[in-house]
PDB file of C-alpha atoms in Angstrom:
ATOM      1  CA  MET A1265      54.475  92.337  78.536  1.00 64.00           C
ATOM      2  CA  THR A1266      52.430  90.511  81.147  1.00 69.00           C
ATOM      3  CA  PHE A1267      52.183  91.580  84.764  1.00 60.00           C
ATOM      4  CA  SER A1268      54.181  88.526  85.826  1.00 64.00           C
ATOM      5  CA  THR A1269      57.007  89.355  83.409  1.00 63.00           C
ATOM      6  CA  ARG A1270      57.111  93.011  84.500  1.00 60.00           C
ATOM      7  CA  ARG A1271      57.210  91.950  88.140  1.00 60.00           C
ATOM      8  CA  SER A1272      60.082  89.557  87.422  1.00 62.00           C
ATOM      9  CA  VAL A1273      62.054  92.254  85.581  1.00 52.00           C
ATOM     10  CA  LEU A1274      61.442  94.745  88.392  1.00 52.00           C
ATOM     11  CA  THR A1275      62.533  92.218  91.029  1.00 59.00           C
ATOM     12  CA  GLN A1276      65.747  91.490  89.113  1.00 62.00           C
ATOM     13  CA  SER A1277      66.448  95.202  88.657  1.00 54.00           C
ATOM     14  CA  VAL A1278      66.024  95.902  92.360  1.00 49.00           C
ATOM     15  CA  GLY A1279      68.267  92.937  93.130  1.00 48.00           C
ATOM     16  CA  TRP A1280      71.045  94.257  90.872  1.00 47.00           C
ATOM     17  CA  LEU A1281      70.665  97.740  92.338  1.00 47.00           C
ATOM     18  CA  PHE A1282      71.138  96.273  95.820  1.00 46.00           C
ATOM     19  CA  VAL A1283      74.260  94.365  94.723  1.00 42.00           C
ATOM     20  CA  VAL A1284      75.784  97.463  93.119  1.00 46.00           C
ATOM     21  CA  ALA A1285      74.974  99.636  96.138  1.00 48.00           C
ATOM     22  CA  CYS A1286      76.554  97.171  98.548  1.00 47.00           C
ATOM     23  CA  ALA A1287      79.631  96.677  96.383  1.00 47.00           C
ATOM     24  CA  SER A1288      80.300 100.405  96.104  1.00 44.00           C
ATOM     25  CA  ALA A1289      79.739 101.242  99.776  1.00 43.00           C
ATOM     26  CA  PRO A1290      82.803 102.731 101.521  1.00 42.00           C
ATOM     27  CA  ALA A1291      84.709 100.680 104.052  1.00 42.00           C
ATOM     28  CA  ALA A1292      83.628 100.996 107.679  1.00 41.00           C
ATOM     29  CA  GLY A1293      85.117 104.066 109.324  1.00 40.00           C
ATOM     30  CA  THR A1294      85.720 105.993 106.093  1.00 40.00           C
ATOM     31  CA  PRO A1295      83.694 109.024 105.067  1.00 41.00           C
ATOM     32  CA  ALA A1296      81.054 108.516 102.389  1.00 44.00           C
ATOM     33  CA  GLY A1297      82.491 108.797  98.911  1.00 45.00           C
ATOM     34  CA  LYS A1298      86.035 108.017 100.024  1.00 47.00           C
ATOM     35  CA  THR A1299      87.474 104.540 100.339  1.00 51.00           C
ATOM     36  CA  ALA A1300      90.590 103.965 102.421  1.00 58.00           C
ATOM     37  CA  GLY A1301      93.632 103.494 100.232  1.00 90.00           C
ATOM     38  CA  ASP A1302      92.169 105.066  97.092  1.00 95.00           C
ATOM     39  CA  VAL A1303      94.309 108.216  97.366  1.00 97.00           C
ATOM     40  CA  ILE A1304      98.056 108.812  97.198  1.00 97.00           C
ATOM     41  CA  THR A1305      98.842 112.130  98.882  1.00 96.00           C
ATOM     42  CA  ARG A1306     101.628 114.650  98.308  1.00 95.00           C
ATOM     43  CA  ALA A1307     103.052 113.647 101.700  1.00 95.00           C
ATOM     44  CA  GLU A1308     103.378 110.032 100.545  1.00 96.00           C
ATOM     45  CA  LEU A1309     105.029 111.121  97.299  1.00 96.00           C
ATOM     46  CA  ALA A1310     107.529 113.245  99.280  1.00 95.00           C
ATOM     47  CA  ASP A1311     108.974 110.095 100.915  1.00 95.00           C
ATOM     48  CA  PRO A1312     112.764 110.192 100.380  1.00 95.00           C
ATOM     49  CA  SER A1313     112.724 106.568  99.193  1.00 95.00           C
ATOM     50  CA  LEU A1314     110.811 107.758  96.095  1.00 94.00           C
ATOM     51  CA  SER A1315     113.385 110.404  95.199  1.00 91.00           C
ATOM     52  CA  GLY A1316     114.366 110.154  91.543  1.00 89.00           C
ATOM     53  CA  THR A1317     111.485 107.849  90.592  1.00 90.00           C
ATOM     54  CA  THR A1318     108.788 108.529  88.042  1.00 92.00           C
ATOM     55  CA  VAL A1319     105.164 109.049  89.038  1.00 94.00           C
ATOM     56  CA  ALA A1320     104.347 105.661  87.487  1.00 93.00           C
ATOM     57  CA  ASP A1321     107.042 103.974  89.611  1.00 93.00           C
ATOM     58  CA  ALA A1322     105.775 105.747  92.734  1.00 95.00           C
ATOM     59  CA  VAL A1323     102.227 104.520  92.065  1.00 95.00           C
ATOM     60  CA  ARG A1324     103.578 101.022  91.419  1.00 93.00           C
ATOM     61  CA  ARG A1325     105.388 101.057  94.785  1.00 94.00           C
ATOM     62  CA  LEU A1326     102.729 102.794  96.898  1.00 96.00           C
ATOM     63  CA  ARG A1327      99.497 101.348  95.429  1.00 95.00           C
ATOM     64  CA  PRO A1328     100.292  98.510  93.021  1.00 92.00           C
ATOM     65  CA  ARG A1329      96.607  97.595  92.879  1.00 91.00           C
ATOM     66  CA  PHE A1330      95.956 100.878  91.011  1.00 92.00           C
ATOM     67  CA  LEU A1331      97.838  99.391  88.056  1.00 86.00           C
ATOM     68  CA  ASN A1332      97.095  95.684  88.458  1.00 76.00           C
ATOM     69  CA  GLN A1333      94.773  93.988  86.053  1.00 58.00           C
ATOM     70  CA  ARG A1334      91.781  92.601  87.869  1.00 54.00           C
ATOM     71  CA  GLN A1335      88.497  90.869  87.256  1.00 49.00           C
ATOM     72  CA  THR A1336      85.291  92.721  88.083  1.00 52.00           C
ATOM     73  CA  GLY A1337      81.837  91.237  88.242  1.00 52.00           C
ATOM     74  CA  LEU A1338      81.050  92.474  84.735  1.00 51.00           C
ATOM     75  CA  ARG A1339      84.299  92.129  82.799  1.00 51.00           C
ATOM     76  CA  ALA A1340      88.050  91.900  83.020  1.00 46.00           C
ATOM     77  CA  GLU A1341      89.810  95.244  83.236  1.00 45.00           C
ATOM     78  CA  SER A1342      92.612  93.777  81.161  1.00 47.00           C
ATOM     79  CA  GLU A1343      93.456  96.999  79.353  1.00 66.00           C
ATOM     80  CA  GLY A1344      94.629  98.642  82.589  1.00 83.00           C
ATOM     81  CA  ALA A1345      93.909 102.045  84.043  1.00 91.00           C
ATOM     82  CA  LEU A1346      93.684 105.360  82.235  1.00 94.00           C
ATOM     83  CA  VAL A1347      94.976 108.704  83.544  1.00 95.00           C
ATOM     84  CA  SER A1348      93.147 112.026  83.875  1.00 96.00           C
ATOM     85  CA  ILE A1349      95.333 115.035  84.676  1.00 97.00           C
ATOM     86  CA  ASN A1350      93.531 117.928  86.398  1.00 96.00           C
ATOM     87  CA  GLY A1351      90.148 116.683  85.171  1.00 94.00           C
ATOM     88  CA  SER A1352      91.097 116.245  81.510  1.00 95.00           C
ATOM     89  CA  GLN A1353      89.666 113.447  79.400  1.00 94.00           C
ATOM     90  CA  PRO A1354      91.303 110.126  80.328  1.00 95.00           C
ATOM     91  CA  GLY A1355      94.465 109.229  78.452  1.00 93.00           C
ATOM     92  CA  SER A1356      97.168 106.595  78.526  1.00 92.00           C
ATOM     93  CA  LEU A1357      99.166 105.519  81.583  1.00 90.00           C
ATOM     94  CA  SER A1358     102.203 106.737  79.662  1.00 90.00           C
ATOM     95  CA  ASP A1359     100.990 110.283  80.478  1.00 92.00           C
ATOM     96  CA  LEU A1360     102.430 109.715  83.969  1.00 91.00           C
ATOM     97  CA  ALA A1361     105.934 109.766  82.448  1.00 87.00           C
ATOM     98  CA  ARG A1362     105.690 113.473  81.623  1.00 89.00           C
ATOM     99  CA  ILE A1363     104.828 114.527  85.191  1.00 92.00           C
ATOM    100  CA  GLU A1364     107.450 115.380  87.815  1.00 92.00           C
ATOM    101  CA  ILE A1365     106.753 113.625  91.111  1.00 94.00           C
ATOM    102  CA  GLY A1366     107.081 116.946  92.986  1.00 93.00           C
ATOM    103  CA  ASP A1367     104.327 118.496  90.857  1.00 94.00           C
ATOM    104  CA  VAL A1368     101.643 116.072  92.088  1.00 96.00           C
ATOM    105  CA  GLU A1369      99.198 117.077  94.831  1.00 97.00           C
ATOM    106  CA  GLU A1370      97.335 113.750  94.869  1.00 97.00           C
ATOM    107  CA  ILE A1371      96.471 110.692  92.822  1.00 98.00           C
ATOM    108  CA  ARG A1372      92.984 109.298  93.299  1.00 98.00           C
ATOM    109  CA  TYR A1373      91.801 105.895  92.034  1.00 96.00           C
ATOM    110  CA  LEU A1374      88.372 105.647  90.402  1.00 95.00           C
ATOM    111  CA  ASN A1375      87.111 102.140  89.745  1.00 92.00           C
ATOM    112  CA  ALA A1376      85.688 101.407  86.305  1.00 90.00           C
ATOM    113  CA  ALA A1377      82.064 101.987  87.350  1.00 91.00           C
ATOM    114  CA  ASP A1378      82.794 105.381  88.958  1.00 94.00           C
ATOM    115  CA  ALA A1379      85.020 106.381  86.031  1.00 93.00           C
ATOM    116  CA  ASN A1380      82.203 105.532  83.627  1.00 92.00           C
ATOM    117  CA  LEU A1381      79.796 107.741  85.592  1.00 93.00           C
ATOM    118  CA  ARG A1382      82.248 110.639  85.571  1.00 94.00           C
ATOM    119  CA  PHE A1383      83.733 110.359  82.069  1.00 94.00           C
ATOM    120  CA  GLY A1384      81.157 108.303  80.161  1.00 90.00           C
ATOM    121  CA  LEU A1385      82.438 106.438  77.128  1.00 84.00           C
ATOM    122  CA  ALA A1386      85.821 108.164  77.398  1.00 83.00           C
ATOM    123  CA  SER A1387      86.682 105.835  80.291  1.00 83.00           C
ATOM    124  CA  ALA A1388      85.947 102.724  78.196  1.00 83.00           C
ATOM    125  CA  MET A1389      84.786 100.984  81.390  1.00 84.00           C
ATOM    126  CA  ARG A1390      88.334 101.049  82.745  1.00 90.00           C
ATOM    127  CA  PRO A1391      89.596 102.436  86.052  1.00 93.00           C
ATOM    128  CA  VAL A1392      90.996 105.977  85.947  1.00 94.00           C
ATOM    129  CA  LEU A1393      93.762 107.561  88.023  1.00 96.00           C
ATOM    130  CA  LEU A1394      92.805 111.172  88.736  1.00 97.00           C
ATOM    131  CA  VAL A1395      96.058 113.127  89.002  1.00 97.00           C
ATOM    132  CA  THR A1396      95.783 116.565  90.593  1.00 97.00           C
ATOM    133  CA  LEU A1397      98.818 118.771  90.035  1.00 96.00           C
ATOM    134  CA  ARG A1398     100.022 121.261  92.633  1.00 92.00           C
ATOM    135  CA  THR A1399      99.371 124.924  92.025  1.00 88.00           C
ATOM    136  CA  ARG A1400     102.388 127.128  92.478  1.00 73.00           C
TER     137      ARG A1400
END
């Protein structure tokens, strides 16, 4: 590989690193590592209007974007989100059906890139909903 080719590859790599860093930066006014709107809290789930709904329905009403298919810069996330309960390996969205809404402490959204860093190939480059159950 010639010096010119190596320099070109390095320049492109730095450019992509900059793009990724800017794209994953938190919104202004939010603490590092936490993006506004990426968490559904127990207080939100306790809203009386959600009484009798499933966790999936609550997510659909409170944060529909968690479940929406969307296009990222690298690929379409057409398969939809996966679900990780208390840190388990990601599984199907249908796993939300077996959870009582009152048992949930929080639901946190991980985009596909962050899910891939945390779960590796198990996330299949799809977003993951991290469901933390309440301890009793």
